[in-house]
Short mmCIF file of C-alpha atoms in Angstrom, two decimals:
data_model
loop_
_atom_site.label_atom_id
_atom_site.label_comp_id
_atom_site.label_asym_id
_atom_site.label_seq_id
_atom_site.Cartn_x
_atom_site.Cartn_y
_atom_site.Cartn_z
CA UNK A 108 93.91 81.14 48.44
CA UNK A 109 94.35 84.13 50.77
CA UNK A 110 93.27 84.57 54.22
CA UNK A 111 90.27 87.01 53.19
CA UNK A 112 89.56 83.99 50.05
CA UNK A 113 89.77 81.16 52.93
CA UNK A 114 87.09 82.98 54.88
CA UNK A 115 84.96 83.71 52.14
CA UNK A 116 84.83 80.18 51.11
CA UNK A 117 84.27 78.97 54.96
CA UNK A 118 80.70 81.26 54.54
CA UNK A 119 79.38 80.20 50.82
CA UNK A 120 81.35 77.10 50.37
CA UNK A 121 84.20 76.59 47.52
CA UNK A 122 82.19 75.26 45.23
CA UNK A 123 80.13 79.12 45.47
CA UNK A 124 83.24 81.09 45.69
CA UNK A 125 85.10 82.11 42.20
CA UNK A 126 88.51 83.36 42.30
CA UNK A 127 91.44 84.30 39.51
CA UNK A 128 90.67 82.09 35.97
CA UNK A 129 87.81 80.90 37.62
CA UNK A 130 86.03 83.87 37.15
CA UNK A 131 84.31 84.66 33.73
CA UNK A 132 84.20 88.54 31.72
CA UNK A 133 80.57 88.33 32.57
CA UNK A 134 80.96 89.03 35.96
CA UNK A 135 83.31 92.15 35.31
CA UNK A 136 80.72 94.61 34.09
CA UNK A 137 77.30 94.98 33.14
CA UNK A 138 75.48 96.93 29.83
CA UNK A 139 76.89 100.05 30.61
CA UNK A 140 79.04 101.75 27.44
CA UNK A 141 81.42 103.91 28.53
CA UNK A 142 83.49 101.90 31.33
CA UNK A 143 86.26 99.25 31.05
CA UNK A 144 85.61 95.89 32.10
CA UNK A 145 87.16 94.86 35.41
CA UNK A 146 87.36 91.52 37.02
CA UNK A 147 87.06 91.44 41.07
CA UNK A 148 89.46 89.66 43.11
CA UNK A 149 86.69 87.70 44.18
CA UNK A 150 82.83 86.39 42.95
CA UNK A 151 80.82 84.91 46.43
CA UNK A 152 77.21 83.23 45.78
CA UNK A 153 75.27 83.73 48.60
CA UNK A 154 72.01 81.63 49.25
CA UNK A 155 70.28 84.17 52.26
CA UNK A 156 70.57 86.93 54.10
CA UNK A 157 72.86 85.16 56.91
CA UNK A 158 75.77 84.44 54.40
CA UNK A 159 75.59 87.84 52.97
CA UNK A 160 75.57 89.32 56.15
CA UNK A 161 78.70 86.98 57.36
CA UNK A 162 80.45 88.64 53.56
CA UNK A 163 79.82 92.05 54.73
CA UNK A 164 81.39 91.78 58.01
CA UNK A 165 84.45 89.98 56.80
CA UNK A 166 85.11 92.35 53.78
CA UNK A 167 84.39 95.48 55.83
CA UNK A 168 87.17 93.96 58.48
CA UNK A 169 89.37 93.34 55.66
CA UNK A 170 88.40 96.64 54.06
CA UNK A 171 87.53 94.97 50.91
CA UNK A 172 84.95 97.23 48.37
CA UNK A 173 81.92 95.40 47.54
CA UNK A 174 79.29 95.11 44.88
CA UNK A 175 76.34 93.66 44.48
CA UNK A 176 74.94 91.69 40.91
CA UNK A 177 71.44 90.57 39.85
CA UNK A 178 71.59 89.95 36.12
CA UNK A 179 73.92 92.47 35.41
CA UNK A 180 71.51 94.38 32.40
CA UNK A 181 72.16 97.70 34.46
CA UNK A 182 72.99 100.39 32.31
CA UNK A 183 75.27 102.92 34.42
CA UNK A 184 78.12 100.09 35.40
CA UNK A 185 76.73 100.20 38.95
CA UNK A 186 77.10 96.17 38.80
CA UNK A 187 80.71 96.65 37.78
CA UNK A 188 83.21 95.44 40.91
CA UNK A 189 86.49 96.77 41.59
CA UNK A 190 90.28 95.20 41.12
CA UNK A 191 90.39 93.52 44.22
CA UNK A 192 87.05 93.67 45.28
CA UNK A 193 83.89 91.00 46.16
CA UNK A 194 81.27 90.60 44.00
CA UNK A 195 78.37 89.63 45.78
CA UNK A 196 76.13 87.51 43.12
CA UNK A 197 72.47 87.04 43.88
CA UNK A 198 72.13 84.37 41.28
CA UNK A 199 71.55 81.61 43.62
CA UNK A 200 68.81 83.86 45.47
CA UNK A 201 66.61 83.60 42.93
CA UNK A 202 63.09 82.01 44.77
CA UNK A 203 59.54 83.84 44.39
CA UNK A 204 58.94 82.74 48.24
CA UNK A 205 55.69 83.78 48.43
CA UNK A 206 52.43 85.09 45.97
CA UNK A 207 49.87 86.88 48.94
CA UNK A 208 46.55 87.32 46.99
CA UNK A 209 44.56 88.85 50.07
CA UNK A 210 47.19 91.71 50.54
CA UNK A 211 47.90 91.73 46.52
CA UNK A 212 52.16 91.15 47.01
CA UNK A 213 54.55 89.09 46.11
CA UNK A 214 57.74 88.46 48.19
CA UNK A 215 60.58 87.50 46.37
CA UNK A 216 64.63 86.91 46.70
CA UNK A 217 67.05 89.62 44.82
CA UNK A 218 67.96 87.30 42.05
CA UNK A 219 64.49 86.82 40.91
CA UNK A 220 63.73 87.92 37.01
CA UNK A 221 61.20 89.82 36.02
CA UNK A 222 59.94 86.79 33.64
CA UNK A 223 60.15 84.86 36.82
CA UNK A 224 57.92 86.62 38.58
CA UNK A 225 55.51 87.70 35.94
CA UNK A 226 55.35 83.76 34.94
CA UNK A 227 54.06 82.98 38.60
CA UNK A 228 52.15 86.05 39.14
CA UNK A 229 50.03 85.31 35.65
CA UNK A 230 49.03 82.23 37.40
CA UNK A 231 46.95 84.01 39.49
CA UNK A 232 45.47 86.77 37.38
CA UNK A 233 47.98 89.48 38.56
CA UNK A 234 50.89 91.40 37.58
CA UNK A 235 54.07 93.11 38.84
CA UNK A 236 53.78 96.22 36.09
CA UNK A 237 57.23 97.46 36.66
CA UNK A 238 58.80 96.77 33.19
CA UNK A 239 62.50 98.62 32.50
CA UNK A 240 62.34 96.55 29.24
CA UNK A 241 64.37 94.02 30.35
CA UNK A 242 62.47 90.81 31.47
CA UNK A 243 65.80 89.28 32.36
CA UNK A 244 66.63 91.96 34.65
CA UNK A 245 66.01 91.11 38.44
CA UNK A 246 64.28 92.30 41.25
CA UNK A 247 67.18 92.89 43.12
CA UNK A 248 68.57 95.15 40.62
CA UNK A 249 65.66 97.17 40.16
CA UNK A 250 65.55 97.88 43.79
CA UNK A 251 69.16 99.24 43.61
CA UNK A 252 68.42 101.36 40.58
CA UNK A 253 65.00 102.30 40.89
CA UNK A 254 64.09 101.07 37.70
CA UNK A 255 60.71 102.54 35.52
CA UNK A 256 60.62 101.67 32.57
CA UNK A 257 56.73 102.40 29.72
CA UNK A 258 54.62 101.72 32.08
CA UNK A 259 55.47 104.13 34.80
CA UNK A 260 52.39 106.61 33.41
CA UNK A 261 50.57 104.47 34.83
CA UNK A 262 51.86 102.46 37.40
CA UNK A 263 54.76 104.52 38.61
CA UNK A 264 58.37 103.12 38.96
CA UNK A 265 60.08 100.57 41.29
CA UNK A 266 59.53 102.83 44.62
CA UNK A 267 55.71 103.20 43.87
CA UNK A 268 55.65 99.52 43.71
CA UNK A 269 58.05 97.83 46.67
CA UNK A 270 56.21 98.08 49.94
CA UNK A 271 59.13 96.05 51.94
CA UNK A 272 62.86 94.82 52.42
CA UNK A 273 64.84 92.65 54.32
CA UNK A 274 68.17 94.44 53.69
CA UNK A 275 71.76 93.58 54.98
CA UNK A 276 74.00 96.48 56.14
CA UNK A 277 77.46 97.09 55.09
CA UNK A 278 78.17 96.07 59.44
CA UNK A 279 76.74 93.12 59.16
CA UNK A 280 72.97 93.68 60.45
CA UNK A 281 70.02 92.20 59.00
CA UNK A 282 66.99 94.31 59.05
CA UNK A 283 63.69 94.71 57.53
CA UNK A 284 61.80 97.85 56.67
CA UNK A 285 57.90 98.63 55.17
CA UNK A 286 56.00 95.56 55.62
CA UNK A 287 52.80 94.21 53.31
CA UNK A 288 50.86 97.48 54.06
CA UNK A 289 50.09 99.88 51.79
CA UNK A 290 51.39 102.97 54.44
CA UNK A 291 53.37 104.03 56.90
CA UNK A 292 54.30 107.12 58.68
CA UNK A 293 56.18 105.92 61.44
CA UNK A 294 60.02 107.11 61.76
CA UNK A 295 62.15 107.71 58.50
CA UNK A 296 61.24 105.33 55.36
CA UNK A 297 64.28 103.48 55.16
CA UNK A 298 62.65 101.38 52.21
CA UNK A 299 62.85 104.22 50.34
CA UNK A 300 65.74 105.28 50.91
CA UNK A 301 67.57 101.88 50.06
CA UNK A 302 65.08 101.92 46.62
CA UNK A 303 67.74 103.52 44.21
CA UNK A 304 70.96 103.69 46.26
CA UNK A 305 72.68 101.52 44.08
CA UNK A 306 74.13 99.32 46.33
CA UNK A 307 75.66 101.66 48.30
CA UNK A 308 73.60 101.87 51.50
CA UNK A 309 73.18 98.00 52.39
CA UNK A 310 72.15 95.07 50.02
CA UNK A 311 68.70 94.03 49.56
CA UNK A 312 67.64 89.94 50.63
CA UNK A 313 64.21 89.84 50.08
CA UNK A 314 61.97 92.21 48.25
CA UNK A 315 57.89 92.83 48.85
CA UNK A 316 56.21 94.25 45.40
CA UNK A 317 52.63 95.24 44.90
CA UNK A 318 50.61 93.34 42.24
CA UNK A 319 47.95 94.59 40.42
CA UNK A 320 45.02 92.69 38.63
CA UNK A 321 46.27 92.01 35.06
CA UNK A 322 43.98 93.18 32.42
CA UNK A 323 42.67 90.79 29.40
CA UNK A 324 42.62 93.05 26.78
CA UNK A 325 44.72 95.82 25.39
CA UNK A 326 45.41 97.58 21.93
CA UNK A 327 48.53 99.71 21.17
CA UNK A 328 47.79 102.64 18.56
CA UNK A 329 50.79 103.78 16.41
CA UNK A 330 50.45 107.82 15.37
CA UNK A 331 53.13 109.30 12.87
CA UNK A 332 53.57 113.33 13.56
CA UNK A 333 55.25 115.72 10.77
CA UNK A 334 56.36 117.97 13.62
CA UNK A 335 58.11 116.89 16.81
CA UNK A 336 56.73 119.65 18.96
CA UNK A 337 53.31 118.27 18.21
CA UNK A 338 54.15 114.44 19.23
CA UNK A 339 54.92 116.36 22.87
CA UNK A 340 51.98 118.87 22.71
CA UNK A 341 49.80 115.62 22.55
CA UNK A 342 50.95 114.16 25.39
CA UNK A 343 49.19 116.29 28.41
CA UNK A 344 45.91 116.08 26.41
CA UNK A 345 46.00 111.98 26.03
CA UNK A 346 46.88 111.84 29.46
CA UNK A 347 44.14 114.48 30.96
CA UNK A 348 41.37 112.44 28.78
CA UNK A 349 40.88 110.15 30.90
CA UNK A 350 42.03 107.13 28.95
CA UNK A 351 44.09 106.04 31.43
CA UNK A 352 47.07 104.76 28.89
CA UNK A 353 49.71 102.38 30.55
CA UNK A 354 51.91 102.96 27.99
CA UNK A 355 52.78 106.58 25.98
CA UNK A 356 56.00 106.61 24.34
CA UNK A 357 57.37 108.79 21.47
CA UNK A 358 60.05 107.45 18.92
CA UNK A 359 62.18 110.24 17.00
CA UNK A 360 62.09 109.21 12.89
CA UNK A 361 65.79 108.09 12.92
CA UNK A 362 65.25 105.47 16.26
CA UNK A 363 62.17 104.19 14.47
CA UNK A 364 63.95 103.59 11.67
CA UNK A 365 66.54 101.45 13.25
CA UNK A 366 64.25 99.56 14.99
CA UNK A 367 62.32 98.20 12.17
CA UNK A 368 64.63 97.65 10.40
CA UNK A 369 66.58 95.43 13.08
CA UNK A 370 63.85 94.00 14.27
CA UNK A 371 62.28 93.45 10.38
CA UNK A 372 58.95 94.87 11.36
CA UNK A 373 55.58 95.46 9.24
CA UNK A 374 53.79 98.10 10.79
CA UNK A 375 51.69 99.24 7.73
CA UNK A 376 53.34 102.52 7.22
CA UNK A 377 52.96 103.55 3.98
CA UNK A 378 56.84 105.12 2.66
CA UNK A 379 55.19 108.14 1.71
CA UNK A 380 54.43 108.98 5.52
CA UNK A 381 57.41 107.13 6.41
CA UNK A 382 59.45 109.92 4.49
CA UNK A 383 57.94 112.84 6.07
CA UNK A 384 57.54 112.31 9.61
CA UNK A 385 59.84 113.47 12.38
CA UNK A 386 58.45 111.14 15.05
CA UNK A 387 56.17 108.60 16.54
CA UNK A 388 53.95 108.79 18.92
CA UNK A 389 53.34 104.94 20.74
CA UNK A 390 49.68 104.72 22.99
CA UNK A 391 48.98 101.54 24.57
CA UNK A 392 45.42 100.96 26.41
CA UNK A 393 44.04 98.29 28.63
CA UNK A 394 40.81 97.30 29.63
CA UNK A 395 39.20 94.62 31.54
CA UNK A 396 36.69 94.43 29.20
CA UNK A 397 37.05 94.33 25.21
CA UNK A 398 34.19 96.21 23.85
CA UNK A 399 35.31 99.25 26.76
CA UNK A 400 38.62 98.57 25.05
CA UNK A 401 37.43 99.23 21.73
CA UNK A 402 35.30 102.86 22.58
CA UNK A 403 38.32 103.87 24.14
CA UNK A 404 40.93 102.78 21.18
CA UNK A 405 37.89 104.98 18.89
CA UNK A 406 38.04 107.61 21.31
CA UNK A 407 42.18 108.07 21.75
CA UNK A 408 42.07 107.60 17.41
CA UNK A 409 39.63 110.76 17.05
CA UNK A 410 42.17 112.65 20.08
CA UNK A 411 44.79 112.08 17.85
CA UNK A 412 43.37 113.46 14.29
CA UNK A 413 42.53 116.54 16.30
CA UNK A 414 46.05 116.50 17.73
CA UNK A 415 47.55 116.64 13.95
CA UNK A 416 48.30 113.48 13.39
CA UNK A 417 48.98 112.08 9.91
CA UNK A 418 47.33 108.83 10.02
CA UNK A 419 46.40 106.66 13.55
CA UNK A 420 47.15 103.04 13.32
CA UNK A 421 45.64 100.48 15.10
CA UNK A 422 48.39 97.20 15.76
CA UNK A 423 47.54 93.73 15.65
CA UNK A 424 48.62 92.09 18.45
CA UNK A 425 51.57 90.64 16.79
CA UNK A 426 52.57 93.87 15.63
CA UNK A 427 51.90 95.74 18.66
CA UNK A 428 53.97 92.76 20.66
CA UNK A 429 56.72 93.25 18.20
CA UNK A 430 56.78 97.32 18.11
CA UNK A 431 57.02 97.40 21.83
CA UNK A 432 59.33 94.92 22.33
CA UNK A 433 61.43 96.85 19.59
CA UNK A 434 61.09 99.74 21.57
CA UNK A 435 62.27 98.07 24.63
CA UNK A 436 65.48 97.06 22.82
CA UNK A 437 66.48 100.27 21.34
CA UNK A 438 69.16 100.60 23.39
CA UNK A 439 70.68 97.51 21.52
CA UNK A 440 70.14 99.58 18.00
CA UNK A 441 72.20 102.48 19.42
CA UNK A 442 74.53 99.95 20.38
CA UNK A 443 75.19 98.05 17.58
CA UNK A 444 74.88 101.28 15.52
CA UNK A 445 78.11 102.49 17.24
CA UNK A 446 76.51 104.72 19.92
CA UNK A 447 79.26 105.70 22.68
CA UNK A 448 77.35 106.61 25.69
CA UNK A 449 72.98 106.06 26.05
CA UNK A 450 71.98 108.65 28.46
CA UNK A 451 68.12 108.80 30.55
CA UNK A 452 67.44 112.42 31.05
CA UNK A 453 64.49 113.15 32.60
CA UNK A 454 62.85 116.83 32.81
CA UNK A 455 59.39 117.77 33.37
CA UNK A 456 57.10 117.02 30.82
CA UNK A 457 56.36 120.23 29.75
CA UNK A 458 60.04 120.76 29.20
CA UNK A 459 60.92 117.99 27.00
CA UNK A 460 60.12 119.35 23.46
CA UNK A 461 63.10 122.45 24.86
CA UNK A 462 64.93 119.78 25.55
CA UNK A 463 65.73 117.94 23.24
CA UNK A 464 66.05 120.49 21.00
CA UNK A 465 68.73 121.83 23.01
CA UNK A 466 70.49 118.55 22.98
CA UNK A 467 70.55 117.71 19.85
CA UNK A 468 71.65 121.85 19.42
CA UNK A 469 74.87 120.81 21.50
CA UNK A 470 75.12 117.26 20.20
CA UNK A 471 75.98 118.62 16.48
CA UNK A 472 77.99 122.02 17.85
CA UNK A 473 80.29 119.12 19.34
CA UNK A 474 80.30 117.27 15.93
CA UNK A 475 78.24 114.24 16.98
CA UNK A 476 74.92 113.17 17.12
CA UNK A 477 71.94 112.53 19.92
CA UNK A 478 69.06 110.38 18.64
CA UNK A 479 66.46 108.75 20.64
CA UNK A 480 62.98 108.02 22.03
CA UNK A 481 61.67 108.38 25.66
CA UNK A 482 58.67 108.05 28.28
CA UNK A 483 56.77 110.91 26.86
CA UNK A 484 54.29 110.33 29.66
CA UNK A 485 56.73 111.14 32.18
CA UNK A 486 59.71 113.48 31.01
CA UNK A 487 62.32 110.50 30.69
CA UNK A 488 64.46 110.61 27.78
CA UNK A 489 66.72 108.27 26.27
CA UNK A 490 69.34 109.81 23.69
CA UNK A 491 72.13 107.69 21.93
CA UNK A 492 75.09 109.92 22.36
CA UNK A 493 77.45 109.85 18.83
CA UNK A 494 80.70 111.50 19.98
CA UNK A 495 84.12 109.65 19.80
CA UNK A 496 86.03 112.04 21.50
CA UNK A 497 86.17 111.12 25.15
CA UNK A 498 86.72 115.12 26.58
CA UNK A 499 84.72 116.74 23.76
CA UNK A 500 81.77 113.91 24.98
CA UNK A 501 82.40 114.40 28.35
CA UNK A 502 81.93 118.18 27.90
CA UNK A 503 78.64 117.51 25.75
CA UNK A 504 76.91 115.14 28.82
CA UNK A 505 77.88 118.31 31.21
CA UNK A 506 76.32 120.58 28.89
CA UNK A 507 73.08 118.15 28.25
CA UNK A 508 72.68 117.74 31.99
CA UNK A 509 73.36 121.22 33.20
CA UNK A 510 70.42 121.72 30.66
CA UNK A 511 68.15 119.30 31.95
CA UNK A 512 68.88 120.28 35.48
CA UNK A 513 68.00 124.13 34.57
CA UNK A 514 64.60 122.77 33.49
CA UNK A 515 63.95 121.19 36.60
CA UNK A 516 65.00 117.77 35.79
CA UNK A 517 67.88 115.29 36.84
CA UNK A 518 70.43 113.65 35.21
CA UNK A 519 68.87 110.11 35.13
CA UNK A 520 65.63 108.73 35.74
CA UNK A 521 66.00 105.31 35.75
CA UNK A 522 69.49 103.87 35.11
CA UNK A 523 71.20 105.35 37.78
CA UNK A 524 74.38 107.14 38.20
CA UNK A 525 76.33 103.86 38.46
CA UNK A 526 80.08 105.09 37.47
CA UNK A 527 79.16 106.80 34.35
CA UNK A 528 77.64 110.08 35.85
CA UNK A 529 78.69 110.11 38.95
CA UNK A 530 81.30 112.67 37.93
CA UNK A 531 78.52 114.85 36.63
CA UNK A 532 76.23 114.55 39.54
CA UNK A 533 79.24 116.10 41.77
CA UNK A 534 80.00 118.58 39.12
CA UNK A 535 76.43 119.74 38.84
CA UNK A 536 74.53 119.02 41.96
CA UNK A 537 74.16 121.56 45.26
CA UNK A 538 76.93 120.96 46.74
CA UNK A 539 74.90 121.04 49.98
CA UNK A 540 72.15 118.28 49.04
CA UNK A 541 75.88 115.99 47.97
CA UNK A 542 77.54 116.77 52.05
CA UNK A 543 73.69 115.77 53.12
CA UNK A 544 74.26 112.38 51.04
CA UNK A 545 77.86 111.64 52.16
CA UNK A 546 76.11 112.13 55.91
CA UNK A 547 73.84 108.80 55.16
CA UNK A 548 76.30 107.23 53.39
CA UNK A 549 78.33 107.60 56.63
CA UNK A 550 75.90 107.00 59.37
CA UNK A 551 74.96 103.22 56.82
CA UNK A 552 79.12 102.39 55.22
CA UNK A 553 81.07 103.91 57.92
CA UNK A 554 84.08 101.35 56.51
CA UNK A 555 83.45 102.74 53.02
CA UNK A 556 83.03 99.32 51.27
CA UNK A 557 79.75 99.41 49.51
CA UNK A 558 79.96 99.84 46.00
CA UNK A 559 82.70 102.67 46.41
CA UNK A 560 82.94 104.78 43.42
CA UNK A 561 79.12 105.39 42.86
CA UNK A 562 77.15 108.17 43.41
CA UNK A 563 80.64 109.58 45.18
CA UNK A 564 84.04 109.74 44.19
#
């Protein structure tokens, strides 16, 4: 073992320290579609903040890059390490250390899941609502991405939802920012700032979410549309009615498709409708009390006729399980229908129906495809990209984000830049607001070893 090996093991122990054959494929990527797989030189399994702190200092002296894991479901190959890099694994950080039901948070460790945590938090009547629609992702992760996920109408993403860290910098200092309060305005917000950084600022050791009281009752209503445009024009009413939905989602005809028929759903369709429709539009209410729930399931049924619906159906709770769950795996039906990128747009939500039609406009000038569904609550839009080509798809993504970008919107809004699109964020973005983030990258990395490759070349 070398010198910078020999070290490594002296902080985490052998027996937590992976090197050469030892190592498995898992650790050299994570979800993302478009990048190679790529084994690190080394894989260190830290148990708190003092050993990761004590692997920062000694790669940063050895100038070894570094990269953080949770779970490794990220989407953008932020979680992928580099040939001869550390891979900093949070799987052995993994305790819910605390459930605080006077100031409603939970603190937890990085390499906590979100079925973890929603297991102990159901214990006690509340919820963590952040749900990216993976329950095997972790905390940690979500931090680094700034995961959202359905419920973000709602309940807002990750940042709306993490009130404190305990972080590590890439020097070797342990600090700890926010606090179990719901605000602050004292100094910068470095909480914030580390939300969504993608493990390039410092690396996140203990987490403090919000929990909110978790509702009994719910109902998820299923509406088919003939035209597209009107799935979208429905959206601003549903959510101006005063509902309050947690979840509104639309599903284009071909995505919905898919994901019955992978997922063998029964959603009482008729094929008739089936046939005609362009896309769905997916409304899920909550309620603390059932017979509120039920006026307001009447109430968002009678919205929707007026909207121009075809038909408004009302799921069983198996069904409605199932059909959400579906949707949250519809990233695995553009996967294993031969998608080559899955891309997370967002634009504002007035812009989406332009959109889309743009993209799909580019998508078959370029001779491929974009299908998809999307947060139509809050502008985010996942399209499977079909285009083998590498160049011709590379020029598609810049013309699909130079699009959304001209709308007002970013290139993702929830799976991060990771080493996907971080050519396209320096391509596109001001090239002032990119010096600006090299500045902070600076004044946290000045070695350079966090996650190198993301968000900057």
């Amino acid at each position: 073992m070398s010198d910078v090996g020999a070290r490594l093991a002296d902080i985490v122990g052998a027996e937590n320290l992976l090197v050469g054959e030892a190592i498995s494929d898992d650790y050299a990527h994570d979800e993302a579609l478009s990048v190679q797989q790529q084994k690190p030189a080394y894989v260190a399994k830290p148990q708190n903040a003092e050993e990761v702190s004590a692997l920062l200092k000694a790669a940063a002296e050895a100038g070894v890059p570094v990269t953080a894991r949770g779970s490794g479901t990220g989407l953008s190959a932020a979680a992928r390490p580099l040939e001869g890099g550390l891979l900093v694994s949070f799987e052995r950080m993994n305790a819910v250390l605390e459930i605080d039901t006077v100031n409603h948070v939970a603190v937890v460790q990085p390499g906590v899941t979100l079925a973890e945590l929603d297991q102990r938090t159901a214990e006690v009547d509340l919820t963590y609502p952040v749900y990216p629609g993976e329950l095997s992702s972790s905390i940690g992760g979500n931090v680094a991405t700034n995961a959202g996920g359905m419920r973000a109408i709602k309940y807002g993403v990750t940042r709306s939802n993490v009130v404190g860290l305990q972080a590590v910098l890439p020097t070797g200092e342990i600090i700890r920012t926010g606090g179990r309060t719901s605000k602050v305005s004292t100094g910068y917000d470095l909480t914030q700032l580390i939300i969504g950084s993608e493990g390039t600022l410092a690396l996140a050791t203990e987490v403090i979410v919000k929990l909110h009281p978790r509702l009994p009752h719910g109902a998820t209503v299923l509406a088919p549309f003939d035209d597209f445009d009107q799935v979208l024009a429905a959206v601003p009413k549903i959510v101006a009615s005063g509902l309050t939905p947690h979840i509104v989602e639309y599903i284009d005809n071909l995505t919905m498709a898919a994901i019955v028929y992978n997922e063998k759903l029964e959603l009482g369709v008729p094929d008739a409708i089936r046939d005609k429709v362009q896309a769905y539009l997916v409304v899920a209410l909550e309620n603390r009390r059932d017979d509120r729930l039920h006026e307001d399931v009447e109430t968002l049924g009678e919205l929707l006729d007026e909207l121009g619906a075809v038909d408004v159906y009302v799921l069983e709770g198996g069904s409605a399980r199932k059909l959400i769950e579906a949707r949250e795996k519809a990233f695995w039906s553009a996967k294993s229908a031969g998608a080559d990128d899955v891309i997370d747009v967002v634009v504002p939500r007035s812009a989406m129906a332009e959109f889309l039609t743009k993209a799909r406009e580019l998508a078959q000038t370029a001779g491929g495809g974009a299908i998809g569904c999307g947060h139509a609550g809050d502008g985010n839009v996942h399209l499977a990209i079909f285009c083998k080509d590498p160049e011709t798809r590379s020029k598609l993504l810049t013309d699909i984000f130079a699009h959304a970008m001209d709308l007002g919107g970013a290139i993702s809004g929830e799976h991060g830049l990771g080493r996907t699109k971080t050519k396209y964020h320096k391509e596109l973005e001001d090239p002032a607001k990119l010096e600006l983030l090299r500045r902070i990258k600076q004044g946290f990395d000045p070695a350079g070893i966090l996650n190198p490759g993301v968000l900057f070349d």
